[in-house]
mmCIF file of C-alpha atoms in Angstrom:
data_model
loop_
_atom_site.group_PDB
_atom_site.id
_atom_site.type_symbol
_atom_site.label_atom_id
_atom_site.label_comp_id
_atom_site.label_asym_id
_atom_site.label_seq_id
_atom_site.Cartn_x
_atom_site.Cartn_y
_atom_site.Cartn_z
ATOM 1 C CA MET A 1 38.023 -6.437 60.192
ATOM 2 C CA ALA A 2 34.165 -6.101 59.573
ATOM 3 C CA THR A 3 34.613 -2.657 58.272
ATOM 4 C CA THR A 4 37.737 -3.556 56.143
ATOM 5 C CA ILE A 5 35.314 -6.304 54.563
ATOM 6 C CA ALA A 6 32.622 -4.047 54.473
ATOM 7 C CA LEU A 7 34.734 -1.302 52.555
ATOM 8 C CA ALA A 8 35.988 -3.841 50.058
ATOM 9 C CA ASN A 9 32.678 -5.299 49.177
ATOM 10 C CA ALA A 10 31.422 -1.475 48.623
ATOM 11 C CA THR A 11 34.651 -1.001 46.468
ATOM 12 C CA SER A 12 34.189 -4.208 44.466
ATOM 13 C CA ALA A 13 30.157 -2.955 44.076
ATOM 14 C CA VAL A 14 31.271 0.496 42.959
ATOM 15 C CA LEU A 15 33.937 -0.954 40.381
ATOM 16 C CA ALA A 16 31.064 -3.458 38.940
ATOM 17 C CA ALA A 17 28.580 -0.713 38.469
ATOM 18 C CA ALA A 18 31.717 1.592 36.940
ATOM 19 C CA ASN A 19 32.012 -1.575 34.648
ATOM 20 C CA ALA A 20 28.512 -2.039 33.711
ATOM 21 C CA THR A 21 27.993 1.670 33.096
ATOM 22 C CA SER A 22 31.007 1.672 30.682
ATOM 23 C CA ALA A 23 29.772 -1.371 28.977
ATOM 24 C CA VAL A 24 26.368 0.366 28.600
ATOM 25 C CA ALA A 25 27.877 3.421 27.266
ATOM 26 C CA ALA A 26 30.360 1.577 24.851
ATOM 27 C CA THR A 27 27.147 -0.343 23.516
ATOM 28 C CA ALA A 28 25.338 2.867 23.226
ATOM 29 C CA ALA A 29 28.118 4.597 21.362
ATOM 30 C CA ALA A 30 28.489 1.438 18.790
ATOM 31 C CA THR A 31 24.998 1.495 17.904
ATOM 32 C CA GLN A 32 23.988 4.809 15.733
ATOM 33 C CA PRO A 33 20.458 6.518 16.680
ATOM 34 C CA ILE A 34 17.358 6.265 14.561
ATOM 35 C CA SER A 35 16.575 9.788 13.415
ATOM 36 C CA GLY A 36 12.969 10.218 13.179
ATOM 37 C CA GLY A 37 13.060 12.646 10.261
ATOM 38 C CA ASP A 38 15.141 10.381 8.221
ATOM 39 C CA THR A 39 12.806 7.474 8.666
ATOM 40 C CA THR A 40 9.745 9.372 7.911
ATOM 41 C CA PHE A 41 11.466 10.767 4.562
ATOM 42 C CA MET A 42 12.677 6.998 3.642
ATOM 43 C CA PHE A 43 9.155 5.563 4.373
ATOM 44 C CA LEU A 44 7.278 8.256 2.481
ATOM 45 C CA SER A 45 9.947 7.555 -0.224
ATOM 46 C CA THR A 46 9.294 3.780 -0.316
ATOM 47 C CA LEU A 47 5.435 4.306 -0.310
ATOM 48 C CA LEU A 48 5.762 6.651 -3.407
ATOM 49 C CA VAL A 49 8.132 4.000 -5.298
ATOM 50 C CA GLN A 50 5.518 1.229 -4.250
ATOM 51 C CA PHE A 51 2.939 3.253 -5.869
ATOM 52 C CA MET A 52 4.701 3.600 -8.865
ATOM 53 C CA THR A 53 4.031 -0.148 -9.718
ATOM 54 C CA PRO A 54 0.371 0.076 -10.158
ATOM 55 C CA GLY A 55 0.458 3.758 -11.753
ATOM 56 C CA LEU A 56 3.014 2.112 -14.454
ATOM 57 C CA ALA A 57 0.187 -0.994 -14.892
ATOM 58 C CA LEU A 58 -2.449 1.670 -15.254
ATOM 59 C CA PHE A 59 -0.369 3.693 -17.770
ATOM 60 C CA TYR A 60 0.640 0.587 -19.944
ATOM 61 C CA SER A 61 -3.016 -0.454 -19.631
ATOM 62 C CA GLY A 62 -4.159 2.693 -21.437
ATOM 63 C CA MET A 63 -1.654 2.288 -24.173
ATOM 64 C CA VAL A 64 -2.679 -1.141 -25.118
ATOM 65 C CA GLY A 65 -5.651 -2.725 -26.478
ATOM 66 C CA THR A 66 -8.607 -4.068 -24.448
ATOM 67 C CA GLU A 67 -7.263 -7.763 -25.083
ATOM 68 C CA SER A 68 -4.103 -6.984 -23.413
ATOM 69 C CA THR A 69 -5.285 -4.736 -20.260
ATOM 70 C CA VAL A 70 -5.778 -7.380 -17.949
ATOM 71 C CA THR A 71 -2.178 -9.058 -19.033
ATOM 72 C CA VAL A 72 -0.444 -6.036 -18.526
ATOM 73 C CA MET A 73 -1.988 -5.149 -15.020
ATOM 74 C CA PHE A 74 -1.377 -9.129 -13.979
ATOM 75 C CA GLN A 75 2.435 -8.969 -15.186
ATOM 76 C CA SER A 76 3.005 -5.761 -13.082
ATOM 77 C CA PHE A 77 1.218 -6.999 -9.989
ATOM 78 C CA VAL A 78 2.805 -10.373 -10.164
ATOM 79 C CA SER A 79 6.255 -9.027 -10.516
ATOM 80 C CA LEU A 80 5.808 -6.785 -7.288
ATOM 81 C CA GLY A 81 5.055 -10.226 -5.412
ATOM 82 C CA LEU A 82 7.577 -12.219 -6.942
ATOM 83 C CA ILE A 83 10.244 -9.751 -6.973
ATOM 84 C CA PHE A 84 9.773 -8.959 -3.267
ATOM 85 C CA VAL A 85 10.111 -12.364 -2.178
ATOM 86 C CA LEU A 86 13.175 -12.953 -4.436
ATOM 87 C CA TRP A 87 14.854 -9.754 -2.617
ATOM 88 C CA VAL A 88 13.844 -11.091 0.773
ATOM 89 C CA VAL A 89 15.115 -14.416 0.337
ATOM 90 C CA VAL A 90 18.444 -13.781 -1.409
ATOM 91 C CA ALA A 91 19.026 -10.471 -3.403
ATOM 92 C CA PHE A 92 19.252 -8.526 -0.553
ATOM 93 C CA SER A 93 22.288 -10.350 0.591
ATOM 94 C CA LEU A 94 23.656 -10.507 -2.752
ATOM 95 C CA SER A 95 23.626 -6.672 -3.159
ATOM 96 C CA PHE A 96 24.393 -5.647 0.413
ATOM 97 C CA GLY A 97 26.236 -8.878 2.242
ATOM 98 C CA THR A 98 29.589 -9.325 2.880
ATOM 99 C CA PRO A 99 31.888 -8.565 -0.034
ATOM 100 C CA TRP A 100 32.160 -12.324 -1.643
ATOM 101 C CA ILE A 101 33.132 -11.909 -5.118
ATOM 102 C CA SER A 102 35.579 -9.397 -6.523
ATOM 103 C CA VAL A 103 36.697 -8.485 -10.072
ATOM 104 C CA GLY A 104 39.605 -6.620 -10.596
ATOM 105 C CA GLY A 105 39.652 -5.249 -7.067
ATOM 106 C CA TYR A 106 36.091 -4.251 -7.035
ATOM 107 C CA TYR A 107 33.481 -6.356 -5.044
ATOM 108 C CA PHE A 108 30.739 -7.749 -7.393
ATOM 109 C CA LEU A 109 28.515 -9.727 -5.246
ATOM 110 C CA GLY A 110 28.094 -10.266 -1.822
ATOM 111 C CA ASP A 111 27.713 -13.217 0.183
ATOM 112 C CA PRO A 112 24.281 -14.807 -0.019
ATOM 113 C CA SER A 113 24.333 -16.150 3.479
ATOM 114 C CA THR A 114 24.670 -12.845 5.123
ATOM 115 C CA TYR A 115 21.300 -11.848 5.233
ATOM 116 C CA PHE A 116 19.471 -14.827 3.896
ATOM 117 C CA MET A 117 15.884 -14.373 4.469
ATOM 118 C CA LEU A 118 16.739 -11.040 6.165
ATOM 119 C CA ARG A 119 18.628 -12.644 8.880
ATOM 120 C CA GLY A 120 20.163 -9.943 11.119
ATOM 121 C CA VAL A 121 18.228 -7.100 9.435
ATOM 122 C CA THR A 122 16.309 -5.503 12.364
ATOM 123 C CA ILE A 123 13.633 -3.089 12.742
ATOM 124 C CA TYR A 124 14.997 -0.654 15.485
ATOM 125 C CA GLU A 125 18.442 -0.585 14.442
ATOM 126 C CA PRO A 126 20.216 0.522 11.543
ATOM 127 C CA LEU A 127 21.519 -2.047 8.982
ATOM 128 C CA GLN A 128 24.872 -3.568 10.444
ATOM 129 C CA ARG A 129 27.662 -5.800 8.512
ATOM 130 C CA ALA A 130 30.363 -7.283 10.558
ATOM 131 C CA SER A 131 29.623 -4.901 13.421
ATOM 132 C CA GLN A 132 29.928 -1.764 11.120
ATOM 133 C CA VAL A 133 26.911 0.427 10.458
ATOM 134 C CA VAL A 134 26.031 0.172 6.759
ATOM 135 C CA VAL A 135 23.207 2.662 6.663
ATOM 136 C CA LYS A 136 23.005 5.377 9.337
ATOM 137 C CA GLY A 137 19.737 7.269 10.344
ATOM 138 C CA PHE A 138 17.105 4.890 9.646
ATOM 139 C CA PRO A 139 16.254 1.028 10.519
ATOM 140 C CA GLY A 140 17.579 -1.477 8.304
ATOM 141 C CA MET A 141 14.398 -3.028 7.391
ATOM 142 C CA LEU A 142 13.127 -0.085 5.732
ATOM 143 C CA PHE A 143 16.436 0.330 3.900
ATOM 144 C CA MET A 144 15.833 -3.327 2.682
ATOM 145 C CA ALA A 145 11.937 -2.318 1.715
ATOM 146 C CA PHE A 146 13.317 1.068 -0.338
ATOM 147 C CA GLN A 147 15.770 -1.133 -2.125
ATOM 148 C CA ALA A 148 12.998 -3.665 -2.931
ATOM 149 C CA MET A 149 10.690 -1.065 -4.441
ATOM 150 C CA PHE A 150 13.348 -0.277 -7.216
ATOM 151 C CA ALA A 151 13.865 -3.956 -7.808
ATOM 152 C CA VAL A 152 10.359 -4.373 -8.010
ATOM 153 C CA ILE A 153 9.778 -1.569 -10.396
ATOM 154 C CA THR A 154 12.433 -2.480 -12.891
ATOM 155 C CA PRO A 155 10.614 -5.408 -14.335
ATOM 156 C CA ALA A 156 7.603 -3.653 -14.243
ATOM 157 C CA LEU A 157 8.858 -0.936 -16.411
ATOM 158 C CA ILE A 158 10.028 -3.200 -18.901
ATOM 159 C CA SER A 159 6.917 -5.254 -19.044
ATOM 160 C CA GLY A 160 5.461 -2.813 -21.471
ATOM 161 C CA ALA A 161 7.838 -3.871 -24.038
ATOM 162 C CA PHE A 162 6.604 -7.655 -23.643
ATOM 163 C CA VAL A 163 3.075 -6.992 -24.286
ATOM 164 C CA ASP A 164 1.432 -9.311 -26.980
ATOM 165 C CA ARG A 165 5.089 -10.808 -27.307
ATOM 166 C CA LEU A 166 5.489 -12.787 -24.505
ATOM 167 C CA ARG A 167 3.714 -15.518 -22.601
ATOM 168 C CA PHE A 168 3.311 -15.347 -18.878
ATOM 169 C CA GLY A 169 5.284 -18.323 -17.879
ATOM 170 C CA PRO A 170 8.304 -17.284 -19.790
ATOM 171 C CA TYR A 171 7.784 -13.672 -18.543
ATOM 172 C CA MET A 172 7.627 -15.148 -14.789
ATOM 173 C CA PHE A 173 11.137 -16.730 -15.541
ATOM 174 C CA PHE A 174 12.662 -14.031 -16.907
ATOM 175 C CA ILE A 175 11.999 -11.738 -14.342
ATOM 176 C CA SER A 176 12.998 -14.416 -11.766
ATOM 177 C CA VAL A 177 16.421 -14.619 -13.367
#
């Protein structure tokens, strides 16, 4: 009798361990590994694109008169801060969130609540949406930063067209919209 109970307990322990092992294996299979090479390449690419903003400010400053140099540099650097904050708060969700608005069968905008203020975007795992990996090989936070740098450089590129034509307040409104 005691041997039967001990055997039953041992069997249930082995089954519990097997279930735990299979759950861990299923979780490991569901999460994609982070590649060191891909992460390094994306990090360096993000860094280079970020350095384009001050480089562009210096380039535009050399093309304008001395009275507009500070304005051009200020517009480029403020666009870096403002657009990055807007990207983190809502624009990343509009770009990469769960499909929300479709036009003619094509998804136009993502749901703003999917990644609102980077909720669900992690540092050590790939970006996931509805339990599916969106980007493989590098962290979701790095993907967000890489895309943010292109959102930042876009208004900085067009700021050269506004030199001495647009005051700073309307420029801020324009790049915010």
